[in-house]
Amino acid sequence: MNRNLNSNMLPRIFILTLLIGCVTVLSFTSCHATKTVRAGTTPRVILGDEQFGEYEPLLKNKRVAIFSNHSGIVGDKITLSDGTIQYGGFESTGGADSSLIPFGSDLQGRKITYGEHILDSLLSHKINVTAIFCPEHGFRGTEDAGSHIASSVDEKTGIPILSLYEDSATHSPGEQSMACFDTLLVDIQDVGLRYYTYYIALYYLMDACAKNQKTVVILDRPNPNGFYVDGEIIKEEYFSGVGLLPIPTVHGMTLGELARMMNGEGWLTAGKNACNLTVIPCKNYTHQTKYALIRAPSPNLKDMRAVYLYASTCFFENTIVSVGRGTNFPFEVWGSPFFDSIIGADFYFVPQSMRGAANPPFLGETCYGVDLRTKPLEEIWVNGCDVSYLSDAYQKAKTIGKDADFWGKPRKNDKYWIDLLSGSSNLRKQITAGISAEKIKAGWQDDISKFKAQRKPYLLYDE
């Protein structure tokens, strides 16, 4: 039967808990005083945007543009329904499965209140903000993937919002946009995957800043998938709007670290180290920190489990299999209308039109498939970029004669969408040939080792 576990699980409480065996930290502030309760000595992660004294001197007497969206909450600060102030932090590994708690809810299932946005913080500090650049999904983070987003004006402040998803095929800012600022300030939550497009928008902004002698300041944030590196490194002929740099599917870097690598490796068209770049690092963060986000970074990542599974289930996009867009649990399930005779009716879902998924694949059709919402987090973390789901679905399609249709149709450049997502035609051909998921992943390891050595000079945090 169709089960929505999200509605039945306890909501996210953002407990700061280290991975199994580590200590737990909970810092919160009441309306009268600050109280800190610690087991052990591990402090909470302090985001780059909280360290105003570090970056204010870089902004004084400058015209500042920001690259941000709804995720730019200073310190990931939230207020719970009882008035308690809390922060984003480590993923809970005990008790109720907090990874299934919908973003934006408190312990009682009521909406939480978010803290100050970076834009409002800058204005309260008398910083001259002249423009806002917004990425895919828009400044409020509600638009469908890849949709046209018109430039507009922020209703609260009157500051122009300059869309990078308006008319440009490359999402590069135009000359008029570049002329309205001196310094670009970046505060946006990424999820650390090559096909997640916020880093691509940053790439084009950095490149334009380098060519126009503009300064870039990044207020760094943790990468919720920053504890591992996995997947094939994309080949240059497969560069696209869902993969633009020679990095693995899961690169394991924060946005600040990746920006340093773009600059230092000469990946910008402006040349090596052409961008005047400063990164304000997080404090108390390492690459083994499992940091829980406080709100959906984009419309179809609705809880932390989706953030973790996205590295694996995104490969289903544009195949005959739905990943649950148009449900309350996208990227946490997979299924297809063609699988009714194979899988049966034990689990099914029906995609509906909703905000962020106005016209999802298989709209209104019953999709029979697999529910991943009960899979242990530890197993998801260990398996990383798991292609066994894709392989399993392909084999099911093959048994009913749908293997020829499984990958969808090639695009105008004769490349399948799965090829753009995975980085080459290798994964598609290997799964078609029946090569096991274990063997496919083993074939990535040499290149992953080389990439990890290549990225090492640009890391800001312990591995």
Short mmCIF file of C-alpha atoms in Angstrom, two decimals:
data_model
loop_
_atom_site.label_atom_id
_atom_site.label_comp_id
_atom_site.label_asym_id
_atom_site.label_seq_id
_atom_site.Cartn_x
_atom_site.Cartn_y
_atom_site.Cartn_z
CA MET A 1 0.00 0.00 0.00
CA ASN A 2 1.06 3.63 -0.41
CA ARG A 3 2.79 4.70 2.78
CA ASN A 4 3.91 8.21 3.65
CA LEU A 5 6.22 7.60 6.57
CA ASN A 6 7.10 11.30 6.69
CA SER A 7 3.72 12.13 8.15
CA ASN A 8 4.12 9.53 10.86
CA MET A 9 7.66 10.11 12.02
CA LEU A 10 8.73 12.53 14.72
CA PRO A 11 9.82 15.85 13.15
CA ARG A 12 13.40 17.03 12.91
CA ILE A 13 14.87 18.32 16.14
CA PHE A 14 18.33 19.16 14.79
CA ILE A 15 20.17 17.47 17.66
CA LEU A 16 23.90 17.93 17.27
CA THR A 17 25.05 14.31 17.35
CA LEU A 18 28.31 12.96 15.99
CA LEU A 19 28.41 9.71 14.01
CA ILE A 20 28.13 6.51 16.04
CA GLY A 21 30.51 6.43 19.00
CA CYS A 22 31.05 10.18 19.13
CA VAL A 23 29.80 12.73 21.59
CA THR A 24 26.61 14.77 21.44
CA VAL A 25 26.38 18.53 21.61
CA LEU A 26 23.33 20.73 22.01
CA SER A 27 23.64 24.49 22.11
CA PHE A 28 20.58 26.67 22.47
CA THR A 29 19.63 30.14 23.56
CA SER A 30 16.53 31.17 25.46
CA CYS A 31 15.02 34.62 25.13
CA HIS A 32 16.66 35.61 28.41
CA ALA A 33 20.02 33.86 28.52
CA THR A 34 22.34 31.48 26.69
CA LYS A 35 22.51 27.92 27.94
CA THR A 36 24.87 25.28 26.64
CA VAL A 37 24.61 21.58 27.45
CA ARG A 38 27.51 19.40 26.38
CA ALA A 39 28.39 15.74 26.68
CA GLY A 40 32.13 15.79 26.11
CA THR A 41 33.93 18.79 24.66
CA THR A 42 32.85 18.98 21.02
CA PRO A 43 31.57 22.47 20.15
CA ARG A 44 28.92 23.16 17.55
CA VAL A 45 29.82 24.05 13.98
CA ILE A 46 30.04 27.80 13.43
CA LEU A 47 29.21 28.82 9.88
CA GLY A 48 31.12 31.37 7.85
CA ASP A 49 28.19 33.79 7.87
CA GLU A 50 28.25 33.97 11.68
CA GLN A 51 31.78 35.39 11.66
CA PHE A 52 30.80 38.91 10.68
CA GLY A 53 33.95 40.45 12.11
CA GLU A 54 35.99 38.39 9.64
CA TYR A 55 34.28 39.55 6.47
CA GLU A 56 32.84 42.98 7.32
CA PRO A 57 36.17 44.71 6.54
CA LEU A 58 36.03 43.20 3.04
CA LEU A 59 32.62 44.77 2.42
CA LYS A 60 32.94 48.24 3.88
CA ASN A 61 32.60 51.03 1.31
CA LYS A 62 31.89 48.46 -1.41
CA ARG A 63 28.86 47.82 -3.55
CA VAL A 64 27.98 44.27 -2.59
CA ALA A 65 26.02 41.69 -4.57
CA ILE A 66 25.03 38.47 -2.86
CA PHE A 67 24.64 34.99 -4.33
CA SER A 68 22.14 33.30 -2.06
CA ASN A 69 18.67 31.90 -1.72
CA HIS A 70 16.32 30.81 1.06
CA SER A 71 19.09 28.67 2.59
CA GLY A 72 21.22 31.69 3.61
CA ILE A 73 20.11 31.70 7.26
CA VAL A 74 22.88 33.10 9.46
CA GLY A 75 24.23 30.32 11.67
CA ASP A 76 21.40 28.01 10.55
CA LYS A 77 19.50 29.45 13.49
CA ILE A 78 15.92 28.37 14.14
CA THR A 79 13.28 28.97 16.80
CA LEU A 80 11.19 26.01 17.92
CA SER A 81 7.51 26.20 18.80
CA ASP A 82 8.31 26.55 22.52
CA GLY A 83 10.59 29.54 21.90
CA THR A 84 13.84 27.60 22.22
CA ILE A 85 16.55 28.75 19.82
CA GLN A 86 18.60 26.04 18.15
CA TYR A 87 21.07 25.59 15.31
CA GLY A 88 21.63 23.09 12.51
CA GLY A 89 24.10 20.38 13.30
CA PHE A 90 25.03 16.73 13.44
CA GLU A 91 22.62 14.07 12.30
CA SER A 92 21.00 12.11 15.12
CA THR A 93 21.76 8.38 14.97
CA GLY A 94 19.68 7.22 17.92
CA GLY A 95 16.02 7.01 18.85
CA ALA A 96 13.46 8.10 16.27
CA ASP A 97 14.79 8.35 12.73
CA SER A 98 15.27 12.09 12.45
CA SER A 99 16.40 11.69 8.84
CA LEU A 100 12.73 11.21 7.93
CA ILE A 101 11.55 14.35 9.70
CA PRO A 102 10.40 16.92 7.12
CA PHE A 103 12.50 20.06 6.99
CA GLY A 104 10.79 22.95 8.71
CA SER A 105 9.02 21.08 11.54
CA ASP A 106 9.63 21.00 15.28
CA LEU A 107 9.15 18.19 17.80
CA GLN A 108 5.36 18.57 17.75
CA GLY A 109 5.15 18.75 13.97
CA ARG A 110 4.59 22.50 14.01
CA LYS A 111 6.45 24.89 11.78
CA ILE A 112 9.69 26.34 13.03
CA THR A 113 10.78 29.95 12.60
CA TYR A 114 14.02 30.64 10.75
CA GLY A 115 16.61 33.11 11.95
CA GLU A 116 17.95 36.16 10.15
CA HIS A 117 18.74 35.86 6.46
CA ILE A 118 22.18 36.98 5.31
CA LEU A 119 20.59 39.78 3.25
CA ASP A 120 18.83 41.25 6.30
CA SER A 121 21.96 40.81 8.40
CA LEU A 122 24.06 42.73 5.90
CA LEU A 123 21.55 45.55 5.71
CA SER A 124 21.32 45.80 9.50
CA HIS A 125 25.11 46.22 9.51
CA LYS A 126 24.82 49.05 6.96
CA ILE A 127 26.42 47.09 4.12
CA ASN A 128 25.53 48.53 0.71
CA VAL A 129 23.82 45.56 -0.99
CA THR A 130 23.05 46.49 -4.59
CA ALA A 131 21.95 43.18 -6.14
CA ILE A 132 20.95 39.59 -5.43
CA PHE A 133 21.93 36.74 -7.76
CA CYS A 134 19.67 33.70 -7.52
CA PRO A 135 20.35 30.15 -8.80
CA GLU A 136 18.11 27.35 -10.04
CA HIS A 137 14.83 27.19 -8.06
CA GLY A 138 14.90 30.98 -7.50
CA PHE A 139 15.67 33.20 -4.51
CA ARG A 140 12.88 31.59 -2.46
CA GLY A 141 13.84 28.05 -3.54
CA THR A 142 10.37 27.07 -4.75
CA GLU A 143 10.66 26.83 -8.54
CA ASP A 144 10.75 23.60 -10.55
CA ALA A 145 14.10 22.16 -11.63
CA GLY A 146 15.48 23.92 -14.70
CA SER A 147 12.50 26.26 -15.03
CA HIS A 148 12.68 29.79 -16.40
CA ILE A 149 13.08 32.30 -13.56
CA ALA A 150 12.58 35.96 -14.35
CA SER A 151 14.59 38.69 -12.69
CA SER A 152 12.56 40.65 -10.17
CA VAL A 153 12.79 42.81 -7.06
CA ASP A 154 12.88 41.61 -3.47
CA GLU A 155 9.59 42.79 -1.98
CA LYS A 156 11.02 43.30 1.50
CA THR A 157 14.09 45.35 0.62
CA GLY A 158 13.52 46.62 -2.92
CA ILE A 159 16.88 45.20 -4.02
CA PRO A 160 17.00 43.79 -7.61
CA ILE A 161 17.05 40.00 -7.89
CA LEU A 162 19.11 39.02 -10.93
CA SER A 163 18.17 35.55 -12.14
CA LEU A 164 20.85 33.28 -13.57
CA TYR A 165 18.04 31.16 -15.01
CA GLU A 166 16.31 33.75 -17.15
CA ASP A 167 17.58 33.76 -20.74
CA SER A 168 21.23 32.74 -20.78
CA ALA A 169 22.07 29.26 -22.00
CA THR A 170 25.17 29.30 -19.80
CA HIS A 171 23.59 31.11 -16.83
CA SER A 172 26.36 33.72 -16.92
CA PRO A 173 25.60 37.22 -15.58
CA GLY A 174 25.41 39.96 -18.20
CA GLU A 175 27.51 43.12 -18.44
CA GLN A 176 24.82 45.27 -16.87
CA SER A 177 24.59 42.94 -13.89
CA MET A 178 28.36 42.90 -13.43
CA ALA A 179 28.51 46.69 -13.46
CA CYS A 180 26.33 47.09 -10.37
CA PHE A 181 28.69 45.70 -7.73
CA ASP A 182 32.31 45.55 -6.58
CA THR A 183 32.26 42.46 -4.33
CA LEU A 184 30.24 39.25 -4.62
CA LEU A 185 29.31 37.67 -1.28
CA VAL A 186 28.26 34.00 -1.40
CA ASP A 187 26.10 32.31 1.24
CA ILE A 188 24.19 29.31 -0.09
CA GLN A 189 23.72 25.71 1.03
CA ASP A 190 25.08 23.11 -1.37
CA VAL A 191 24.71 19.32 -1.01
CA GLY A 192 28.03 18.25 -2.54
CA LEU A 193 26.93 16.42 -5.69
CA ARG A 194 28.16 17.13 -9.22
CA TYR A 195 24.68 17.36 -10.70
CA TYR A 196 23.44 19.76 -8.01
CA THR A 197 23.61 23.03 -9.89
CA TYR A 198 24.46 25.67 -7.29
CA TYR A 199 28.21 25.21 -7.78
CA ILE A 200 27.71 25.64 -11.54
CA ALA A 201 26.05 29.01 -10.97
CA LEU A 202 28.96 29.91 -8.69
CA TYR A 203 31.42 28.87 -11.41
CA TYR A 204 29.91 31.30 -13.91
CA LEU A 205 29.77 34.07 -11.33
CA MET A 206 33.40 33.53 -10.32
CA ASP A 207 34.48 33.47 -13.95
CA ALA A 208 32.66 36.73 -14.66
CA CYS A 209 34.13 38.29 -11.51
CA ALA A 210 37.63 37.26 -12.57
CA LYS A 211 37.17 38.81 -16.01
CA ASN A 212 35.74 42.03 -14.54
CA GLN A 213 38.17 42.44 -11.61
CA LYS A 214 35.51 41.81 -8.97
CA THR A 215 36.22 40.28 -5.57
CA VAL A 216 34.49 37.09 -4.39
CA VAL A 217 33.96 36.30 -0.70
CA ILE A 218 32.46 32.91 0.21
CA LEU A 219 30.87 32.36 3.61
CA ASP A 220 31.43 28.64 3.84
CA ARG A 221 28.88 26.05 4.95
CA PRO A 222 29.23 22.33 5.73
CA ASN A 223 28.67 19.78 3.01
CA PRO A 224 26.07 17.25 4.25
CA ASN A 225 27.65 14.68 1.90
CA GLY A 226 31.18 15.82 2.66
CA PHE A 227 32.27 12.64 4.47
CA TYR A 228 33.05 10.58 1.35
CA VAL A 229 34.06 10.75 -2.32
CA ASP A 230 32.42 8.45 -4.86
CA GLY A 231 31.33 8.06 -8.46
CA GLU A 232 32.86 8.38 -11.88
CA ILE A 233 34.77 11.53 -12.82
CA ILE A 234 32.92 13.21 -15.65
CA LYS A 235 34.55 13.32 -19.08
CA GLU A 236 34.78 16.75 -20.70
CA GLU A 237 32.63 15.81 -23.68
CA TYR A 238 29.80 15.18 -21.22
CA PHE A 239 29.96 18.60 -19.55
CA SER A 240 26.49 20.13 -19.32
CA GLY A 241 24.19 22.06 -17.03
CA VAL A 242 24.21 19.07 -14.64
CA GLY A 243 27.97 18.55 -14.62
CA LEU A 244 30.58 21.15 -15.48
CA LEU A 245 33.84 20.28 -13.73
CA PRO A 246 36.14 17.19 -13.86
CA ILE A 247 35.03 15.91 -10.46
CA PRO A 248 33.34 12.72 -9.19
CA THR A 249 29.60 12.45 -8.64
CA VAL A 250 30.22 12.99 -4.90
CA HIS A 251 33.22 15.31 -4.53
CA GLY A 252 33.24 15.60 -0.72
CA MET A 253 34.15 19.30 -0.65
CA THR A 254 32.44 22.36 0.77
CA LEU A 255 31.49 25.07 -1.68
CA GLY A 256 34.41 27.16 -0.42
CA GLU A 257 36.87 24.34 -1.01
CA LEU A 258 35.47 23.62 -4.45
CA ALA A 259 35.74 27.32 -5.36
CA ARG A 260 39.40 27.28 -4.31
CA MET A 261 39.93 24.27 -6.56
CA MET A 262 38.16 25.93 -9.52
CA ASN A 263 40.47 28.89 -9.13
CA GLY A 264 43.70 27.03 -8.38
CA GLU A 265 43.34 24.36 -11.05
CA GLY A 266 42.68 26.91 -13.79
CA TRP A 267 39.19 25.62 -14.52
CA LEU A 268 37.86 29.15 -14.91
CA THR A 269 38.11 30.41 -18.49
CA ALA A 270 39.71 33.55 -17.07
CA GLY A 271 42.78 31.48 -16.12
CA LYS A 272 44.52 29.97 -13.12
CA ASN A 273 44.05 31.94 -9.89
CA ALA A 274 42.36 34.68 -11.91
CA CYS A 275 39.62 35.20 -9.33
CA ASN A 276 40.30 37.38 -6.27
CA LEU A 277 38.79 34.86 -3.85
CA THR A 278 38.46 34.80 -0.05
CA VAL A 279 36.76 31.97 1.85
CA ILE A 280 35.58 32.41 5.44
CA PRO A 281 35.80 28.82 6.74
CA CYS A 282 33.45 27.15 9.19
CA LYS A 283 34.78 26.50 12.68
CA ASN A 284 34.67 23.12 14.43
CA TYR A 285 33.93 21.27 11.18
CA THR A 286 35.74 18.30 9.60
CA HIS A 287 35.00 16.09 6.63
CA GLN A 288 33.68 13.41 8.98
CA THR A 289 31.04 15.76 10.39
CA LYS A 290 27.53 14.69 9.44
CA TYR A 291 25.80 18.03 9.42
CA ALA A 292 21.98 18.12 9.34
CA LEU A 293 20.43 20.91 7.33
CA ILE A 294 17.60 23.05 8.72
CA ARG A 295 15.53 23.47 5.57
CA ALA A 296 15.11 22.01 2.11
CA PRO A 297 18.03 23.24 -0.05
CA SER A 298 15.75 22.74 -3.08
CA PRO A 299 12.06 21.80 -3.40
CA ASN A 300 12.50 18.05 -3.90
CA LEU A 301 14.98 17.35 -1.12
CA LYS A 302 12.50 17.34 1.73
CA ASP A 303 14.51 15.68 4.53
CA MET A 304 18.02 14.46 5.32
CA ARG A 305 17.40 10.95 4.02
CA ALA A 306 16.65 12.44 0.60
CA VAL A 307 19.89 14.44 0.80
CA TYR A 308 21.82 11.19 1.42
CA LEU A 309 19.96 9.06 -1.16
CA TYR A 310 20.14 11.73 -3.86
CA ALA A 311 23.63 10.56 -4.88
CA SER A 312 22.10 7.23 -5.95
CA THR A 313 18.47 7.79 -6.93
CA CYS A 314 19.07 10.85 -9.12
CA PHE A 315 20.35 8.43 -11.79
CA PHE A 316 16.72 7.44 -12.46
CA GLU A 317 15.86 10.86 -13.87
CA ASN A 318 14.49 10.69 -17.44
CA THR A 319 14.26 6.88 -17.39
CA ILE A 320 11.03 4.89 -17.26
CA VAL A 321 11.35 4.96 -13.46
CA SER A 322 10.03 7.71 -11.18
CA VAL A 323 12.00 8.84 -8.12
CA GLY A 324 8.89 10.15 -6.44
CA ARG A 325 8.75 13.71 -7.73
CA GLY A 326 5.21 14.83 -7.03
CA THR A 327 5.08 13.04 -3.67
CA ASN A 328 6.16 13.95 -0.14
CA PHE A 329 9.22 11.70 -0.42
CA PRO A 330 11.08 12.37 -3.70
CA PHE A 331 14.45 10.60 -4.12
CA GLU A 332 13.58 8.22 -1.26
CA VAL A 333 11.64 5.76 -3.44
CA TRP A 334 11.66 4.46 -6.96
CA GLY A 335 8.95 2.88 -9.05
CA SER A 336 7.29 2.66 -12.44
CA PRO A 337 3.82 2.08 -13.88
CA PHE A 338 5.40 -0.76 -15.89
CA PHE A 339 6.41 -2.72 -12.79
CA ASP A 340 2.95 -3.70 -11.51
CA SER A 341 3.28 -7.32 -12.65
CA ILE A 342 6.85 -7.61 -11.32
CA ILE A 343 6.84 -5.93 -7.95
CA GLY A 344 3.16 -6.16 -7.10
CA ALA A 345 1.15 -3.81 -4.92
CA ASP A 346 3.14 -4.01 -1.68
CA PHE A 347 4.39 -0.47 -2.27
CA TYR A 348 3.17 2.09 -4.76
CA PHE A 349 2.83 5.85 -5.13
CA VAL A 350 0.97 8.23 -7.43
CA PRO A 351 2.81 11.43 -8.46
CA GLN A 352 0.69 14.57 -8.18
CA SER A 353 1.22 18.16 -9.27
CA MET A 354 2.60 20.24 -6.41
CA ARG A 355 4.85 23.20 -5.76
CA GLY A 356 8.32 22.39 -7.03
CA ALA A 357 6.96 19.53 -9.15
CA ALA A 358 4.22 21.02 -11.29
CA ASN A 359 4.37 18.31 -13.95
CA PRO A 360 6.25 15.33 -12.51
CA PRO A 361 6.96 12.18 -14.54
CA PHE A 362 4.01 9.77 -14.59
CA LEU A 363 1.62 12.39 -13.25
CA GLY A 364 -1.47 10.66 -11.88
CA GLU A 365 -0.17 7.16 -12.70
CA THR A 366 0.37 4.44 -10.13
CA CYS A 367 4.07 3.63 -9.81
CA TYR A 368 5.00 0.27 -8.30
CA GLY A 369 8.43 0.05 -6.76
CA VAL A 370 10.72 0.13 -3.76
CA ASP A 371 10.54 2.22 -0.58
CA LEU A 372 13.99 3.22 0.73
CA ARG A 373 12.73 5.11 3.78
CA THR A 374 13.38 2.21 6.16
CA LYS A 375 16.93 1.52 4.99
CA PRO A 376 19.38 2.16 7.89
CA LEU A 377 21.33 5.40 7.52
CA GLU A 378 24.59 3.59 8.23
CA GLU A 379 23.96 1.37 5.21
CA ILE A 380 23.21 4.37 2.99
CA TRP A 381 26.41 6.09 4.18
CA VAL A 382 28.57 3.00 3.61
CA ASN A 383 27.13 2.31 0.14
CA GLY A 384 27.60 5.93 -0.94
CA CYS A 385 26.83 6.39 -4.62
CA ASP A 386 24.85 3.16 -4.93
CA VAL A 387 24.07 2.03 -8.48
CA SER A 388 22.42 -1.20 -7.34
CA TYR A 389 19.01 0.49 -7.39
CA LEU A 390 19.47 1.45 -11.04
CA SER A 391 20.79 -2.00 -11.92
CA ASP A 392 17.89 -3.70 -10.15
CA ALA A 393 15.32 -1.56 -11.94
CA TYR A 394 16.96 -2.18 -15.33
CA GLN A 395 16.88 -5.94 -14.81
CA LYS A 396 13.20 -5.72 -13.88
CA ALA A 397 12.54 -3.73 -17.04
CA LYS A 398 14.41 -6.32 -19.06
CA THR A 399 12.18 -9.15 -17.81
CA ILE A 400 9.12 -7.40 -19.25
CA GLY A 401 10.78 -6.29 -22.48
CA LYS A 402 11.10 -2.62 -21.51
CA ASP A 403 14.91 -2.55 -21.48
CA ALA A 404 15.07 -0.82 -24.88
CA ASP A 405 12.96 2.03 -23.50
CA PHE A 406 14.53 2.14 -20.06
CA TRP A 407 17.01 4.99 -20.63
CA GLY A 408 14.55 7.26 -22.42
CA LYS A 409 15.49 9.03 -25.62
CA PRO A 410 18.88 10.61 -26.39
CA ARG A 411 19.06 14.38 -26.35
CA LYS A 412 19.90 16.49 -29.42
CA ASN A 413 23.61 15.86 -28.85
CA ASP A 414 22.96 12.09 -28.97
CA LYS A 415 23.76 11.74 -25.28
CA TYR A 416 21.34 10.14 -22.87
CA TRP A 417 20.42 12.03 -19.71
CA ILE A 418 21.93 9.22 -17.60
CA ASP A 419 25.24 9.81 -19.41
CA LEU A 420 25.21 13.50 -18.45
CA LEU A 421 24.36 12.63 -14.84
CA SER A 422 26.89 9.82 -14.46
CA GLY A 423 29.69 11.50 -16.43
CA SER A 424 29.99 9.30 -19.51
CA SER A 425 28.25 6.44 -21.31
CA ASN A 426 30.09 3.92 -19.13
CA LEU A 427 27.46 3.42 -16.43
CA ARG A 428 24.63 2.99 -18.92
CA LYS A 429 26.61 0.47 -20.97
CA GLN A 430 27.83 -1.44 -17.91
CA ILE A 431 24.34 -1.84 -16.48
CA THR A 432 22.97 -2.80 -19.90
CA ALA A 433 25.69 -5.46 -20.10
CA GLY A 434 24.75 -6.84 -16.67
CA ILE A 435 27.94 -5.85 -14.86
CA SER A 436 27.41 -5.90 -11.11
CA ALA A 437 27.17 -2.74 -9.04
CA GLU A 438 30.19 -3.86 -6.99
CA LYS A 439 32.33 -4.23 -10.11
CA ILE A 440 31.18 -0.86 -11.46
CA LYS A 441 32.12 0.91 -8.22
CA ALA A 442 35.48 -0.88 -8.09
CA GLY A 443 36.29 0.60 -11.49
CA TRP A 444 36.02 4.13 -10.08
CA GLN A 445 38.55 3.74 -7.30
CA ASP A 446 41.82 4.61 -9.07
CA ASP A 447 40.42 7.87 -10.43
CA ILE A 448 38.89 8.70 -7.04
CA SER A 449 42.28 8.27 -5.38
CA LYS A 450 43.88 10.59 -7.94
CA PHE A 451 41.14 13.16 -7.45
CA LYS A 452 41.53 13.10 -3.66
CA ALA A 453 45.24 13.81 -4.07
CA GLN A 454 44.47 16.60 -6.56
CA ARG A 455 41.96 18.30 -4.26
CA LYS A 456 44.11 18.06 -1.11
CA PRO A 457 45.82 21.49 -1.45
CA TYR A 458 42.42 23.17 -1.54
CA LEU A 459 40.89 21.57 1.54
CA LEU A 460 40.16 23.80 4.51
CA TYR A 461 39.11 21.06 6.95
CA ASP A 462 40.61 17.84 8.29
CA GLU A 463 39.66 14.68 6.44
#
